[in-house]
Coordinates of C-alpha atoms in Angstrom, one line a residue:
X532 CA 5.7 2.5 16.3
X533 CA 3.6 2.6 13.1
X534 CA 0.2 4.1 13.2
X535 CA -1.6 0.8 12.5
X536 CA 0.3 -1.0 15.3
X537 CA -0.8 1.7 17.8
X538 CA -4.5 1.1 17.4
X539 CA -7.1 1.5 20.2
X540 CA -8.1 -1.5 22.1
X541 CA -11.3 -0.3 23.8
X542 CA -11.4 -3.1 26.3
X543 CA -7.9 -2.3 27.4
X544 CA -8.6 1.4 27.9
X545 CA -11.7 0.6 29.9
X546 CA -9.7 -1.8 32.1
X547 CA -6.9 0.8 32.6
X548 CA -9.4 3.6 33.4
X549 CA -11.7 1.6 35.8
X550 CA -11.8 -2.2 35.8
X551 CA -15.2 -2.1 37.6
X552 CA -16.9 -1.0 34.4
X553 CA -16.3 -4.4 32.7
X554 CA -19.2 -6.8 33.1
X555 CA -18.5 -9.8 35.3
X556 CA -17.6 -12.9 33.3
X557 CA -16.9 -10.9 30.1
X558 CA -13.5 -11.2 28.5
X559 CA -12.0 -8.2 26.8
X560 CA -13.5 -8.0 23.3
X561 CA -11.4 -8.1 20.1
X562 CA -9.9 -4.9 19.0
X563 CA -10.9 -3.1 15.8
X564 CA -8.2 -1.1 14.1
X565 CA -8.8 2.6 13.6
X566 CA -7.1 4.9 11.2
X567 CA -5.9 7.7 13.4
X568 CA -3.2 10.1 12.1
X569 CA -0.2 11.0 14.3
X570 CA -1.1 13.8 16.6
X571 CA -4.8 13.5 16.2
X572 CA -7.1 13.6 19.3
X573 CA -9.6 11.0 20.0
X574 CA -13.2 12.2 20.4
X575 CA -14.2 12.6 24.0
X576 CA -16.6 9.8 24.8
X577 CA -17.4 8.7 28.3
X578 CA -15.6 5.4 28.7
X579 CA -17.9 4.1 31.4
X580 CA -20.9 4.7 29.1
X581 CA -19.2 2.7 26.3
X582 CA -18.6 -0.2 28.7
X583 CA -22.2 -0.1 30.0
X584 CA -23.8 -0.1 26.6
X585 CA -21.7 -3.0 25.5
X586 CA -22.3 -4.9 28.7
X587 CA -26.1 -4.3 28.6
X588 CA -26.3 -5.3 24.9
X589 CA -24.0 -8.3 24.8
X590 CA -23.6 -11.4 26.9
X591 CA -20.2 -13.1 26.2
X592 CA -20.5 -16.9 26.3
X593 CA -16.9 -17.7 25.5
X594 CA -13.5 -16.1 25.1
X595 CA -11.7 -16.8 21.9
X596 CA -8.7 -15.6 20.0
X597 CA -9.2 -14.8 16.3
X598 CA -7.4 -17.3 14.0
X599 CA -6.9 -16.1 10.5
X600 CA -6.9 -19.1 8.2
X601 CA -7.0 -17.1 4.9
X602 CA -5.0 -13.9 5.5
X603 CA -3.9 -12.1 2.5
X604 CA -1.4 -9.2 2.4
X605 CA -0.8 -6.8 -0.4
X606 CA 2.5 -4.9 -0.8
X607 CA 1.9 -1.6 -2.6
X608 CA -1.3 0.5 -2.6
X609 CA -0.9 2.0 -6.0
X610 CA -3.5 1.5 -8.8
X611 CA -2.7 -2.2 -9.2
X612 CA -2.4 -3.0 -5.5
X613 CA -5.8 -1.4 -4.8
X614 CA -7.4 -3.1 -7.8
X615 CA -6.2 -6.4 -6.4
X616 CA -7.5 -5.5 -2.9
X617 CA -11.0 -4.6 -4.2
X618 CA -11.2 -7.7 -6.4
X619 CA -10.2 -10.0 -3.5
X620 CA -12.6 -8.2 -1.1
X621 CA -15.6 -8.5 -3.5
X622 CA -15.0 -12.3 -3.9
X623 CA -14.9 -12.6 -0.1
X624 CA -11.7 -14.7 -0.3
X625 CA -10.0 -13.7 2.9
X626 CA -10.8 -13.3 6.6
X627 CA -8.2 -10.6 6.9
X628 CA -6.6 -8.2 4.4
X629 CA -3.4 -6.4 5.2
X630 CA -2.0 -3.5 3.2
X631 CA 1.6 -2.3 3.3
X632 CA 3.1 0.8 1.6
X633 CA 5.8 3.4 2.4
X634 CA 3.5 6.3 1.3
X635 CA 1.8 6.5 4.7
X636 CA -0.9 9.1 4.0
X637 CA -2.1 7.3 0.9
X638 CA -2.0 4.0 2.8
X639 CA -4.2 5.4 5.6
X640 CA -6.6 7.0 3.1
X641 CA -7.0 3.8 1.1
X642 CA -7.5 1.7 4.3
X643 CA -10.1 4.1 5.7
X644 CA -11.9 4.1 2.3
X645 CA -12.1 0.3 2.3
X646 CA -13.0 0.0 6.0
X647 CA -15.9 2.3 5.5
X648 CA -17.3 -0.2 3.0
X649 CA -17.1 -3.1 5.4
X650 CA -20.9 -3.3 5.7
X651 CA -21.1 -4.2 2.0
X652 CA -18.5 -6.9 2.1
X653 CA -18.0 -10.3 3.7
X654 CA -14.6 -9.5 5.2
X655 CA -14.4 -8.6 8.9
X656 CA -10.9 -7.1 9.1
X657 CA -8.9 -4.7 7.0
X658 CA -5.6 -3.5 8.5
X659 CA -2.6 -1.6 7.2
X660 CA 0.8 -0.2 8.2
X661 CA 4.2 0.6 6.6
X662 CA 5.6 -1.9 9.1
X663 CA 5.6 -5.5 7.8
X664 CA 4.5 -6.8 11.2
X665 CA 0.9 -6.2 10.0
X666 CA 1.4 -9.0 7.5
X667 CA 2.3 -11.6 10.1
X668 CA 1.0 -15.2 9.5
X669 CA -0.3 -14.4 6.0
X670 CA -1.3 -17.4 3.9
X671 CA -0.7 -15.4 0.7
X672 CA 1.3 -12.3 -0.1
X673 CA 0.7 -10.3 -3.3
X674 CA 3.6 -8.1 -4.4
X675 CA 2.7 -5.1 -6.5
X676 CA 5.3 -2.6 -5.3
X677 CA 8.5 -1.8 -7.2
X678 CA 10.5 0.9 -9.0
X679 CA 9.0 2.6 -12.0
X680 CA 11.1 3.0 -15.2
X681 CA 12.5 6.5 -15.5
X682 CA 12.8 8.4 -18.8
X683 CA 15.8 7.0 -20.8
X684 CA 16.4 4.2 -18.2
X685 CA 17.4 0.8 -19.6
X686 CA 15.4 -2.2 -18.7
X687 CA 18.4 -3.7 -17.0
X688 CA 18.9 -0.7 -14.8
X689 CA 15.3 -0.7 -13.9
X690 CA 15.5 -4.4 -12.9
X691 CA 18.7 -3.9 -11.0
X692 CA 17.0 -1.1 -8.9
X693 CA 14.1 -3.5 -8.3
X694 CA 16.6 -6.2 -7.0
X695 CA 17.6 -3.8 -4.2
X696 CA 13.9 -3.0 -3.3
X697 CA 12.9 -6.7 -3.5
X698 CA 15.7 -7.8 -1.2
X699 CA 14.3 -5.6 1.6
X700 CA 10.7 -6.5 0.8
X701 CA 11.1 -10.3 0.6
X702 CA 13.2 -10.5 3.8
X703 CA 10.5 -8.5 5.7
X704 CA 7.7 -10.7 4.3
X705 CA 9.3 -14.0 5.1
X706 CA 10.3 -12.8 8.5
X707 CA 6.7 -12.6 9.6
X708 CA 5.1 -15.1 7.2
X709 CA 7.7 -17.8 6.6
X710 CA 5.1 -20.3 5.3
X711 CA 3.3 -18.0 2.9
X712 CA 2.8 -18.3 -0.9
X713 CA 4.0 -15.3 -3.0
X714 CA 2.3 -13.9 -6.0
X715 CA 4.5 -11.4 -7.9
X716 CA 2.6 -8.8 -9.9
X717 CA 5.2 -6.1 -10.3
X718 CA 6.8 -5.7 -13.8
X719 CA 8.8 -7.0 -15.4
X720 CA 7.0 -9.8 -13.8
X721 CA 8.9 -12.8 -15.1
X722 CA 12.3 -11.5 -14.1
X723 CA 11.0 -10.3 -10.7
X724 CA 9.4 -13.7 -10.1
X725 CA 12.9 -15.2 -10.7
X726 CA 14.4 -12.7 -8.4
X727 CA 11.8 -13.3 -5.7
X728 CA 12.5 -17.1 -5.9
X729 CA 16.3 -16.6 -5.6
X730 CA 16.0 -14.1 -2.7
X731 CA 13.3 -15.9 -0.7
X732 CA 14.9 -19.4 -1.2
X733 CA 11.3 -20.7 -1.2
X734 CA 10.5 -23.8 -3.1
X735 CA 9.4 -23.2 -6.7
X736 CA 5.8 -24.1 -5.9
X737 CA 5.4 -21.1 -3.5
X738 CA 6.6 -18.3 -5.8
X739 CA 4.1 -17.5 -8.5
X740 CA 4.3 -14.8 -11.1
X741 CA 0.9 -13.4 -12.4
X742 CA 2.5 -13.8 -15.8
X743 CA 0.3 -14.5 -18.8
X744 CA -2.9 -15.1 -16.8
X745 CA -4.0 -11.7 -17.9
X746 CA -2.6 -12.0 -21.4
X747 CA -4.6 -15.2 -21.8
X748 CA -7.8 -13.5 -20.6
X749 CA -7.2 -10.7 -23.1
X750 CA -6.7 -13.3 -25.8
X751 CA -9.9 -15.1 -25.0
X752 CA -11.8 -11.9 -24.8
X753 CA -10.6 -10.8 -28.3
X754 CA -11.3 -14.3 -29.7
X755 CA -14.8 -14.1 -28.3
X756 CA -15.4 -10.6 -29.8
X757 CA -14.6 -11.9 -33.3
X758 CA -16.7 -15.0 -32.9
X759 CA -19.6 -13.6 -30.8
X760 CA -19.0 -16.1 -28.0
X761 CA -18.4 -15.4 -24.3
X762 CA -14.6 -15.5 -23.5
X763 CA -15.2 -18.2 -21.0
X764 CA -16.2 -20.5 -23.8
X765 CA -13.1 -19.6 -25.9
X766 CA -10.2 -21.9 -25.0
X767 CA -6.7 -20.8 -25.9
X768 CA -3.4 -19.9 -24.2
X769 CA -0.7 -17.2 -24.2
X770 CA 2.6 -18.6 -22.8
X771 CA 6.1 -17.4 -22.3
X772 CA 7.0 -13.8 -21.4
X773 CA 4.4 -11.4 -20.1
X774 CA 5.3 -9.0 -22.8
X775 CA 6.2 -8.5 -26.4
X776 CA 7.7 -12.0 -26.9
X777 CA 4.7 -13.9 -25.6
X778 CA 3.6 -17.0 -27.5
X779 CA 0.0 -17.6 -28.7
X780 CA -0.7 -21.3 -28.9
X781 CA -2.8 -21.3 -32.0
X782 CA -2.5 -25.1 -32.3
X783 CA -4.6 -25.5 -29.1
X784 CA -7.3 -22.8 -29.7
X785 CA -10.7 -24.4 -29.7
X786 CA -14.4 -23.7 -29.1
X787 CA -16.4 -26.6 -27.6
X788 CA -13.6 -28.9 -28.5
X789 CA -13.5 -27.8 -32.1
X790 CA -9.9 -26.8 -33.0
X791 CA -9.9 -23.6 -35.0
X792 CA -7.0 -25.1 -36.9
X793 CA -9.5 -27.7 -38.3
X794 CA -11.7 -24.9 -39.6
X795 CA -8.8 -22.7 -40.9
X796 CA -5.5 -24.5 -41.3
X797 CA -3.6 -21.2 -41.7
X798 CA -5.0 -19.6 -38.6
X799 CA -2.4 -17.4 -36.8
X800 CA 0.0 -17.5 -39.7
X801 CA 0.8 -14.9 -42.5
X802 CA -1.1 -17.1 -44.9
X803 CA -4.4 -16.6 -43.1
X804 CA -6.7 -14.5 -45.2
X805 CA -8.6 -13.4 -42.1
X806 CA -5.4 -12.4 -40.3
X807 CA -6.3 -13.9 -36.9
X808 CA -2.7 -13.3 -35.9
X809 CA -3.7 -9.7 -35.3
X810 CA -5.6 -11.0 -32.2
X811 CA -2.3 -11.7 -30.6
X812 CA -0.9 -8.4 -31.8
X813 CA -3.8 -6.7 -30.0
X814 CA -3.1 -8.6 -26.9
X815 CA 0.4 -7.1 -26.8
X816 CA -0.7 -3.7 -27.8
X817 CA -3.6 -3.4 -25.4
X818 CA -1.7 -2.6 -22.3
X819 CA 0.2 0.2 -24.1
X820 CA -3.1 1.5 -25.5
X821 CA -4.7 1.5 -22.1
X822 CA -1.7 3.2 -20.5
X823 CA -1.8 5.8 -23.4
X824 CA -5.4 6.6 -22.7
X825 CA -5.7 6.4 -18.8
X826 CA -2.1 6.4 -17.7
X827 CA -2.0 2.8 -16.2
X828 CA -3.7 -0.6 -16.2
X829 CA -5.4 -1.8 -13.0
X830 CA -8.8 -3.4 -13.1
X831 CA -8.0 -6.4 -15.4
X832 CA -4.8 -7.3 -13.5
X833 CA -6.6 -6.9 -10.2
X834 CA -9.4 -9.3 -11.3
X835 CA -6.7 -11.7 -12.6
X836 CA -4.9 -11.7 -9.3
X837 CA -8.1 -12.4 -7.4
X838 CA -8.7 -15.3 -9.8
X839 CA -5.3 -16.8 -8.9
X840 CA -5.9 -16.1 -5.2
X841 CA -9.2 -18.0 -5.4
X842 CA -7.6 -21.1 -6.8
X843 CA -5.0 -21.1 -4.1
X844 CA -7.0 -20.3 -1.0
X845 CA -9.9 -22.6 -2.1
X846 CA -7.6 -25.3 -3.3
X847 CA -9.5 -25.4 -6.7
X848 CA -6.6 -27.0 -8.6
X849 CA -7.5 -25.0 -11.7
X850 CA -5.0 -24.5 -14.5
X851 CA -3.6 -21.0 -15.0
X852 CA -0.8 -19.7 -17.2
X853 CA 1.5 -18.3 -14.5
X854 CA 5.2 -17.6 -14.4
X855 CA 7.4 -20.2 -12.9
X856 CA 11.0 -21.6 -13.5
X857 CA 10.8 -23.9 -16.5
X858 CA 14.4 -24.8 -17.1
X859 CA 14.7 -28.2 -18.7
X860 CA 11.4 -28.0 -20.6
X861 CA 11.1 -27.6 -24.4
X862 CA 14.8 -27.2 -24.9
X863 CA 15.1 -24.2 -22.5
X864 CA 18.4 -24.4 -20.7
X865 CA 18.4 -21.1 -19.0
X866 CA 17.1 -20.6 -15.4
X867 CA 14.3 -18.3 -16.3
X868 CA 10.7 -17.8 -15.2
X869 CA 8.0 -18.0 -17.9
X870 CA 4.3 -18.5 -18.0
X871 CA 3.3 -22.1 -18.4
X872 CA 0.0 -24.0 -17.7
X873 CA 0.2 -24.7 -13.9
X874 CA -2.2 -26.3 -11.5
X875 CA -2.8 -24.0 -8.5
X876 CA -4.0 -25.2 -5.1
X877 CA -3.4 -24.7 -1.4
X878 CA 0.3 -25.4 -1.8
X879 CA 0.8 -23.1 -4.7
X880 CA 1.9 -24.5 -8.0
X881 CA 1.4 -28.2 -7.5
X882 CA 1.9 -29.4 -11.1
X883 CA 2.8 -28.3 -14.6
X884 CA 0.8 -29.4 -17.6
X885 CA 2.9 -30.7 -20.5
X886 CA 1.1 -28.9 -23.2
X887 CA 1.7 -30.2 -26.8
X888 CA 3.3 -27.4 -28.9
X889 CA 4.2 -27.3 -32.6
X890 CA 7.9 -27.0 -33.5
X891 CA 7.3 -23.3 -34.3
X892 CA 5.6 -22.7 -31.0
X893 CA 8.4 -24.4 -29.1
X894 CA 11.0 -22.2 -31.0
X895 CA 9.1 -19.0 -30.1
X896 CA 9.0 -20.2 -26.5
X897 CA 12.7 -20.7 -26.5
X898 CA 13.2 -17.2 -28.1
X899 CA 11.1 -15.7 -25.3
X900 CA 13.3 -17.4 -22.7
X901 CA 16.4 -16.1 -24.4
X902 CA 14.9 -12.6 -24.5
X903 CA 14.5 -12.7 -20.7
X904 CA 17.9 -14.3 -20.1
X905 CA 19.7 -11.6 -22.0
X906 CA 18.5 -9.1 -19.4
X907 CA 18.7 -11.5 -16.4
X908 CA 22.1 -12.9 -16.9
X909 CA 23.9 -9.7 -15.8
X910 CA 21.8 -9.2 -12.7
X911 CA 23.5 -9.1 -9.3
X912 CA 21.1 -10.9 -7.0

């Protein structure tokens, strides 16, 4: 039995030791999970005193079972998984957060570290285990785990290794949360979103790739830097692959409804004297640059996932560029997952926005789809 499943229920211990110590009319109180390593010894505290203090302090008026309406589970407690966890916690989006990882010591340490900050957050329950039972009845499951690319390994081999890992993960997730929504964050995110959709057999609406939500945020930040305007007031989209073949939709970039194409007709092209196309180049290069300097990316993707989580759990119906199957749109005939403007609500992806693209942008989107298909077509799912 995993360490998180074998948690202490104080009321049960009291009952087992001496039922008379329970106050009359008081139902056993709700357990609080404790992170206790295997083989550790509980501190010796007189059980009767614990019961007496509680009984003297609290008068229970009703007995109730906790019902988690917005439970979020995160698979993987690496740098990205923990950034997602912290971002979701700080937004107060869930009434229970469950963490799963095979690295048990790190999992315990991260859980304890978060639990000790409970007084500063609006979330009552943080649990964890390497056993997927801890994720039971999740409303939303965020997948950040997966195989890392080894030196000299091809992208296809990396993806194929991830297929084997995802088969185990997805089957365990849906065993305990058959009605959940899935957000795939692990890279290559578009291909793994497709794989998750195929393995889970979930409707398309319930499998969401984090995709270009972060790329678009980077794009808007860099636009804002050039213009001296807050990124929230810079409107523009990055679509397609979350990667090198992503597509900047320059035709739709606007500030307060003013298309930048009307100000500079060559914006985003080679003819542009200001070379705004370098903004998109910087979007692509930024992840590589961050990895070169600090070894990994984490905070921005964590904040991005919390943004998606908020739209889903609060049924905000905001539009996000997330990865989903777009076969049949814009001349794309392959069954690939690409980022496209999608409305997110309590049922996941409820609608796609039929964004108007120039012929050149459509061609680049088809090329992005083809790039993914060349890797994906030989996969054994």
